[in-house]
Amino acid sequence: MRKAPTKGEETRALILKRAFAMASAVGLEGLSIGSVAKSAEMSKSGLFAHFASKEDLQLQVLQTAVERFIERVARPMLSEPRGEPRVKAFFENWLAWAESADLPGGCVFISAAAELDDRPGPLRDYLVKTQREALSTAERAARIAVAEGHFRADLDVEQFAHDLYSIILAYHHFHRLLDDPKAAFRARASFDRLLERSRIPHFGRSNS
């Protein structure tokens, strides 16, 4: 039987929930002990009882983001048939992730990348690790699609993952910054062209 969470665990979960949403809107650097404590309706000293420092809080927010990304994007695709259907699910789940209700400012990873790309340290190291894992997930899904006879045997799966990730980044830019109402349509059109280039001919004709 699963053990019920303690009061301390519930409080910590609440803090991370609020900080996660805030990081989406104002970035990791926008998080402060004071602002997060206010959002969680607690004192600064109370928050310090759960997080040793601002960097500790930021790191755990990133860890929370990874847990939720796995829960909403990576794990659900495994319920789809192996091959292209799983690749499609991964892409659609990733688009939906950027529009999650608890991500008012969009993907935490993308905003964190802009902040941390040239700032060495534990936060950047962890973010790089997570993004490489996301790319590896896309590569594995493409490799399975090759094995299932959906994608070409000579497909460069690393390039496929790079292109898929690039579409996601462009979608976030066009949707969030440029407020393009056709951002999702254009992202899917780009993804469809990526699939067409990746398929073996008979699979493309019979499954398009």
Tab-separated table of N, CA and C in Angstrom, residues 29-141:
chain	number	residue	atom	x	y	z
A	29	GLU	N	15.969	32.534	-13.573
A	29	GLU	CA	16.559	33.672	-12.873
A	29	GLU	C	15.494	34.564	-12.256
A	30	GLY	N	14.289	34.495	-12.790
A	30	GLY	CA	13.199	35.285	-12.236
A	30	GLY	C	12.678	34.743	-10.926
A	31	LEU	N	13.069	33.520	-10.613
A	31	LEU	CA	12.663	32.927	-9.336
A	31	LEU	C	13.495	33.527	-8.209
A	32	SER	N	12.847	33.922	-7.170
A	32	SER	CA	13.545	34.361	-5.968
A	32	SER	C	12.885	33.688	-4.773
A	33	ILE	N	13.634	33.558	-3.719
A	33	ILE	CA	13.076	32.938	-2.521
A	33	ILE	C	11.835	33.710	-2.078
A	34	GLY	N	11.909	35.039	-2.164
A	34	GLY	CA	10.781	35.862	-1.734
A	34	GLY	C	9.556	35.692	-2.602
A	35	SER	N	9.741	35.724	-3.926
A	35	SER	CA	8.590	35.616	-4.821
A	35	SER	C	7.938	34.240	-4.758
A	36	VAL	N	8.751	33.196	-4.654
A	36	VAL	CA	8.188	31.845	-4.565
A	36	VAL	C	7.486	31.654	-3.227
A	37	ALA	N	8.082	32.172	-2.160
A	37	ALA	CA	7.444	32.067	-0.836
A	37	ALA	C	6.098	32.774	-0.846
A	38	LYS	N	6.040	33.938	-1.466
A	38	LYS	CA	4.777	34.675	-1.536
A	38	LYS	C	3.735	33.898	-2.320
A	39	SER	N	4.142	33.317	-3.448
A	39	SER	CA	3.216	32.542	-4.267
A	39	SER	C	2.684	31.325	-3.516
A	40	ALA	N	3.560	30.715	-2.708
A	40	ALA	CA	3.166	29.526	-1.938
A	40	ALA	C	2.516	29.897	-0.603
A	41	GLU	N	2.388	31.214	-0.352
A	41	GLU	CA	1.765	31.717	0.873
A	41	GLU	C	2.467	31.189	2.122
A	42	MET	N	3.780	31.407	2.131
A	42	MET	CA	4.573	31.007	3.291
A	42	MET	C	5.712	31.997	3.485
A	43	SER	N	6.413	31.874	4.589
A	43	SER	CA	7.520	32.788	4.877
A	43	SER	C	8.786	32.336	4.152
A	44	LYS	N	9.740	33.283	4.019
A	44	LYS	CA	11.025	32.933	3.420
A	44	LYS	C	11.730	31.858	4.238
A	45	SER	N	11.665	31.992	5.549
A	45	SER	CA	12.322	31.004	6.407
A	45	SER	C	11.674	29.640	6.249
A	46	GLY	N	10.368	29.622	6.035
A	46	GLY	CA	9.679	28.356	5.806
A	46	GLY	C	10.123	27.704	4.514
A	47	LEU	N	10.343	28.529	3.486
A	47	LEU	CA	10.796	27.981	2.210
A	47	LEU	C	12.229	27.469	2.322
A	48	PHE	N	13.063	28.207	3.072
A	48	PHE	CA	14.453	27.778	3.257
A	48	PHE	C	14.538	26.435	3.982
A	49	ALA	N	13.498	26.063	4.684
A	49	ALA	CA	13.486	24.767	5.367
A	49	ALA	C	13.436	23.616	4.357
A	50	HIS	N	13.013	23.938	3.126
A	50	HIS	CA	12.883	22.904	2.085
A	50	HIS	C	13.956	22.998	1.016
A	51	PHE	N	14.534	24.194	0.833
A	51	PHE	CA	15.539	24.397	-0.211
A	51	PHE	C	16.699	25.191	0.367
A	52	ALA	N	17.894	24.669	0.194
A	52	ALA	CA	19.062	25.270	0.834
A	52	ALA	C	19.452	26.610	0.224
A	53	SER	N	19.114	26.818	-1.052
A	53	SER	CA	19.535	28.035	-1.736
A	53	SER	C	18.646	28.251	-2.951
A	54	LYS	N	18.818	29.398	-3.572
A	54	LYS	CA	18.079	29.689	-4.802
A	54	LYS	C	18.466	28.687	-5.887
A	55	GLU	N	19.757	28.367	-6.002
A	55	GLU	CA	20.194	27.409	-7.022
A	55	GLU	C	19.600	26.024	-6.771
A	56	ASP	N	19.492	25.648	-5.515
A	56	ASP	CA	18.872	24.365	-5.176
A	56	ASP	C	17.418	24.352	-5.641
A	57	LEU	N	16.710	25.449	-5.407
A	57	LEU	CA	15.322	25.565	-5.856
A	57	LEU	C	15.249	25.489	-7.374
A	58	GLN	N	16.121	26.214	-8.068
A	58	GLN	CA	16.124	26.211	-9.532
A	58	GLN	C	16.381	24.813	-10.085
A	59	LEU	N	17.338	24.111	-9.476
A	59	LEU	CA	17.663	22.763	-9.941
A	59	LEU	C	16.475	21.825	-9.759
A	60	GLN	N	15.800	21.949	-8.635
A	60	GLN	CA	14.665	21.065	-8.388
A	60	GLN	C	13.466	21.420	-9.257
A	61	VAL	N	13.377	22.676	-9.662
A	61	VAL	CA	12.346	23.053	-10.633
A	61	VAL	C	12.633	22.367	-11.966
A	62	LEU	N	13.894	22.365	-12.392
A	62	LEU	CA	14.260	21.665	-13.624
A	62	LEU	C	13.980	20.170	-13.502
A	63	GLN	N	14.268	19.600	-12.347
A	63	GLN	CA	13.991	18.176	-12.136
A	63	GLN	C	12.497	17.899	-12.202
A	64	THR	N	11.701	18.818	-11.666
A	64	THR	CA	10.249	18.691	-11.747
A	64	THR	C	9.798	18.749	-13.201
A	65	ALA	N	10.409	19.649	-13.974
A	65	ALA	CA	10.071	19.759	-15.391
A	65	ALA	C	10.367	18.458	-16.126
A	66	VAL	N	11.491	17.839	-15.806
A	66	VAL	CA	11.846	16.574	-16.447
A	66	VAL	C	10.823	15.494	-16.104
A	67	GLU	N	10.441	15.409	-14.847
A	67	GLU	CA	9.457	14.407	-14.427
A	67	GLU	C	8.143	14.593	-15.179
A	68	ARG	N	7.728	15.828	-15.322
A	68	ARG	CA	6.462	16.097	-16.004
A	68	ARG	C	6.578	15.877	-17.505
A	69	PHE	N	7.731	16.182	-18.079
A	69	PHE	CA	7.938	15.937	-19.504
A	69	PHE	C	7.858	14.435	-19.790
A	70	ILE	N	8.482	13.651	-18.953
A	70	ILE	CA	8.417	12.192	-19.127
A	70	ILE	C	6.977	11.706	-18.997
A	71	GLU	N	6.278	12.244	-18.009
A	71	GLU	CA	4.898	11.827	-17.733
A	71	GLU	C	3.944	12.200	-18.865
A	72	ARG	N	4.144	13.352	-19.481
A	72	ARG	CA	3.188	13.864	-20.462
A	72	ARG	C	3.610	13.669	-21.917
A	73	VAL	N	4.913	13.560	-22.156
A	73	VAL	CA	5.401	13.492	-23.530
A	73	VAL	C	5.982	12.128	-23.882
A	74	ALA	N	6.966	11.694	-23.101
A	74	ALA	CA	7.691	10.468	-23.466
A	74	ALA	C	6.914	9.193	-23.135
A	75	ARG	N	6.394	9.090	-21.913
A	75	ARG	CA	5.743	7.835	-21.520
A	75	ARG	C	4.469	7.543	-22.318
A	76	PRO	N	3.594	8.534	-22.568
A	76	PRO	CA	2.361	8.223	-23.303
A	76	PRO	C	2.596	7.685	-24.709
A	77	MET	N	3.693	8.071	-25.350
A	77	MET	CA	3.924	7.597	-26.717
A	77	MET	C	4.144	6.087	-26.748
A	78	LEU	N	4.551	5.521	-25.612
A	78	LEU	CA	4.835	4.085	-25.584
A	78	LEU	C	3.563	3.239	-25.708
A	79	SER	N	2.401	3.883	-25.520
A	79	SER	CA	1.143	3.148	-25.686
A	79	SER	C	0.739	3.042	-27.154
A	80	GLU	N	1.463	3.772	-28.019
A	80	GLU	CA	1.193	3.726	-29.454
A	80	GLU	C	1.954	2.564	-30.102
A	81	PRO	N	1.493	2.102	-31.264
A	81	PRO	CA	2.224	1.038	-31.970
A	81	PRO	C	3.649	1.468	-32.283
A	82	ARG	N	4.562	0.507	-32.278
A	82	ARG	CA	5.958	0.789	-32.573
A	82	ARG	C	6.106	1.335	-33.991
A	83	GLY	N	7.043	2.241	-34.161
A	83	GLY	CA	7.310	2.780	-35.474
A	83	GLY	C	6.805	4.200	-35.620
A	84	GLU	N	6.356	4.533	-36.837
A	84	GLU	CA	5.936	5.913	-37.101
A	84	GLU	C	4.831	6.414	-36.168
A	85	PRO	N	3.827	5.597	-35.814
A	85	PRO	CA	2.799	6.103	-34.897
A	85	PRO	C	3.384	6.615	-33.577
A	86	ARG	N	4.437	5.977	-33.117
A	86	ARG	CA	5.074	6.403	-31.873
A	86	ARG	C	5.841	7.716	-32.071
A	87	VAL	N	6.463	7.859	-33.228
A	87	VAL	CA	7.164	9.109	-33.549
A	87	VAL	C	6.163	10.258	-33.598
A	88	LYS	N	5.026	10.021	-34.254
A	88	LYS	CA	3.989	11.055	-34.349
A	88	LYS	C	3.473	11.440	-32.965
A	89	ALA	N	3.262	10.456	-32.113
A	89	ALA	CA	2.763	10.730	-30.771
A	89	ALA	C	3.759	11.563	-29.980
A	90	PHE	N	5.032	11.249	-30.127
A	90	PHE	CA	6.062	12.013	-29.422
A	90	PHE	C	6.023	13.478	-29.850
A	91	PHE	N	5.914	13.710	-31.151
A	91	PHE	CA	5.867	15.078	-31.659
A	91	PHE	C	4.626	15.804	-31.165
A	92	GLU	N	3.461	15.192	-31.283
A	92	GLU	CA	2.212	15.842	-30.854
A	92	GLU	C	2.203	16.086	-29.348
A	93	ASN	N	2.719	15.148	-28.595
A	93	ASN	CA	2.788	15.330	-27.142
A	93	ASN	C	3.707	16.495	-26.785
A	94	TRP	N	4.784	16.636	-27.551
A	94	TRP	CA	5.741	17.708	-27.294
A	94	TRP	C	5.120	19.073	-27.603
A	95	LEU	N	4.338	19.142	-28.694
A	95	LEU	CA	3.627	20.384	-28.989
A	95	LEU	C	2.645	20.715	-27.862
A	96	ALA	N	1.904	19.713	-27.419
A	96	ALA	CA	0.920	19.927	-26.355
A	96	ALA	C	1.593	20.345	-25.053
A	97	TRP	N	2.794	19.820	-24.805
A	97	TRP	CA	3.546	20.164	-23.593
A	97	TRP	C	3.751	21.671	-23.488
A	98	ALA	N	4.073	22.305	-24.600
A	98	ALA	CA	4.333	23.743	-24.600
A	98	ALA	C	3.087	24.557	-24.294
A	99	GLU	N	1.920	23.907	-24.391
A	99	GLU	CA	0.657	24.603	-24.133
A	99	GLU	C	-0.023	24.129	-22.853
A	100	SER	N	0.717	23.439	-22.000
A	100	SER	CA	0.139	22.941	-20.752
A	100	SER	C	-0.359	24.097	-19.886
A	101	ALA	N	-1.451	23.875	-19.184
A	101	ALA	CA	-2.053	24.921	-18.356
A	101	ALA	C	-1.105	25.421	-17.275
A	102	ASP	N	-0.222	24.540	-16.789
A	102	ASP	CA	0.698	24.952	-15.726
A	102	ASP	C	2.014	25.496	-16.284
A	103	LEU	N	2.040	25.771	-17.593
A	103	LEU	CA	3.203	26.405	-18.229
A	103	LEU	C	2.725	27.693	-18.908
A	104	PRO	N	2.390	28.702	-18.137
A	104	PRO	CA	1.827	29.931	-18.724
A	104	PRO	C	2.754	30.647	-19.682
A	105	GLY	N	4.044	30.430	-19.553
A	105	GLY	CA	4.996	31.076	-20.452
A	105	GLY	C	5.612	30.133	-21.453
A	106	GLY	N	5.098	28.908	-21.541
A	106	GLY	CA	5.660	27.932	-22.474
A	106	GLY	C	6.710	27.050	-21.830
A	107	CYS	N	7.441	26.344	-22.657
A	107	CYS	CA	8.382	25.317	-22.203
A	107	CYS	C	9.486	25.873	-21.302
A	108	VAL	N	9.609	25.303	-20.113
A	108	VAL	CA	10.635	25.712	-19.157
A	108	VAL	C	12.034	25.469	-19.728
A	109	PHE	N	12.206	24.385	-20.456
A	109	PHE	CA	13.526	24.047	-20.985
A	109	PHE	C	14.014	25.091	-21.989
A	110	ILE	N	13.112	25.593	-22.818
A	110	ILE	CA	13.507	26.560	-23.837
A	110	ILE	C	13.886	27.885	-23.194
A	111	SER	N	13.091	28.333	-22.221
A	111	SER	CA	13.447	29.581	-21.546
A	111	SER	C	14.735	29.418	-20.749
A	112	ALA	N	14.927	28.249	-20.131
A	112	ALA	CA	16.156	28.007	-19.366
A	112	ALA	C	17.374	27.961	-20.282
A	113	ALA	N	17.203	27.432	-21.492
A	113	ALA	CA	18.322	27.357	-22.429
A	113	ALA	C	18.843	28.747	-22.779
A	114	ALA	N	17.925	29.695	-22.937
A	114	ALA	CA	18.348	31.061	-23.258
A	114	ALA	C	19.127	31.684	-22.103
A	115	GLU	N	18.784	31.313	-20.886
A	115	GLU	CA	19.455	31.859	-19.708
A	115	GLU	C	20.803	31.196	-19.444
A	116	LEU	N	20.881	29.892	-19.711
A	116	LEU	CA	22.021	29.115	-19.240
A	116	LEU	C	23.009	28.709	-20.328
A	117	ASP	N	22.749	29.064	-21.582
A	117	ASP	CA	23.584	28.520	-22.658
A	117	ASP	C	25.064	28.862	-22.526
A	118	ASP	N	25.384	30.017	-21.937
A	118	ASP	CA	26.800	30.363	-21.782
A	118	ASP	C	27.182	30.586	-20.324
A	119	ARG	N	26.484	29.880	-19.428
A	119	ARG	CA	26.755	30.003	-17.998
A	119	ARG	C	27.085	28.632	-17.412
A	120	PRO	N	28.369	28.277	-17.366
A	120	PRO	CA	28.753	26.971	-16.829
A	120	PRO	C	28.292	26.792	-15.390
A	121	GLY	N	27.992	25.546	-15.033
A	121	GLY	CA	27.596	25.257	-13.664
A	121	GLY	C	26.618	24.107	-13.619
A	122	PRO	N	26.191	23.726	-12.431
A	122	PRO	CA	25.298	22.573	-12.261
A	122	PRO	C	23.975	22.702	-13.003
A	123	LEU	N	23.400	23.903	-13.038
A	123	LEU	CA	22.120	24.081	-13.718
A	123	LEU	C	22.262	23.825	-15.218
A	124	ARG	N	23.287	24.410	-15.811
A	124	ARG	CA	23.511	24.209	-17.244
A	124	ARG	C	23.823	22.743	-17.540
A	125	ASP	N	24.647	22.128	-16.722
A	125	ASP	CA	25.006	20.719	-16.924
A	125	ASP	C	23.760	19.838	-16.905
A	126	TYR	N	22.878	20.106	-15.961
A	126	TYR	CA	21.662	19.291	-15.853
A	126	TYR	C	20.750	19.533	-17.051
A	127	LEU	N	20.610	20.796	-17.457
A	127	LEU	CA	19.762	21.108	-18.607
A	127	LEU	C	20.293	20.444	-19.871
A	128	VAL	N	21.595	20.506	-20.091
A	128	VAL	CA	22.200	19.863	-21.261
A	128	VAL	C	21.916	18.363	-21.250
A	129	LYS	N	22.053	17.758	-20.094
A	129	LYS	CA	21.792	16.322	-19.960
A	129	LYS	C	20.348	15.991	-20.350
A	130	THR	N	19.408	16.794	-19.880
A	130	THR	CA	18.000	16.511	-20.171
A	130	THR	C	17.681	16.676	-21.651
A	131	GLN	N	18.270	17.686	-22.284
A	131	GLN	CA	17.983	17.908	-23.692
A	131	GLN	C	18.627	16.847	-24.577
A	132	ARG	N	19.781	16.357	-24.170
A	132	ARG	CA	20.384	15.248	-24.907
A	132	ARG	C	19.544	13.985	-24.764
A	133	GLU	N	18.938	13.814	-23.602
A	133	GLU	CA	18.058	12.658	-23.405
A	133	GLU	C	16.811	12.763	-24.275
A	134	ALA	N	16.278	13.977	-24.428
A	134	ALA	CA	15.115	14.171	-25.305
A	134	ALA	C	15.480	13.850	-26.746
A	135	LEU	N	16.650	14.292	-27.174
A	135	LEU	CA	17.120	13.974	-28.523
A	135	LEU	C	17.309	12.469	-28.697
A	136	SER	N	17.841	11.821	-27.666
A	136	SER	CA	18.046	10.372	-27.729
A	136	SER	C	16.717	9.636	-27.835
A	137	THR	N	15.689	10.156	-27.160
A	137	THR	CA	14.362	9.548	-27.251
A	137	THR	C	13.840	9.630	-28.684
A	138	ALA	N	14.020	10.793	-29.314
A	138	ALA	CA	13.597	10.951	-30.707
A	138	ALA	C	14.395	10.029	-31.622
A	139	GLU	N	15.694	9.908	-31.369
A	139	GLU	CA	16.539	9.023	-32.180
A	139	GLU	C	16.076	7.568	-32.059
A	140	ARG	N	15.803	7.134	-30.818
A	140	ARG	CA	15.364	5.745	-30.613
A	140	ARG	C	14.038	5.475	-31.319
A	141	ALA	N	13.119	6.443	-31.233
A	141	ALA	CA	11.823	6.269	-31.886
A	141	ALA	C	11.995	6.159	-33.401
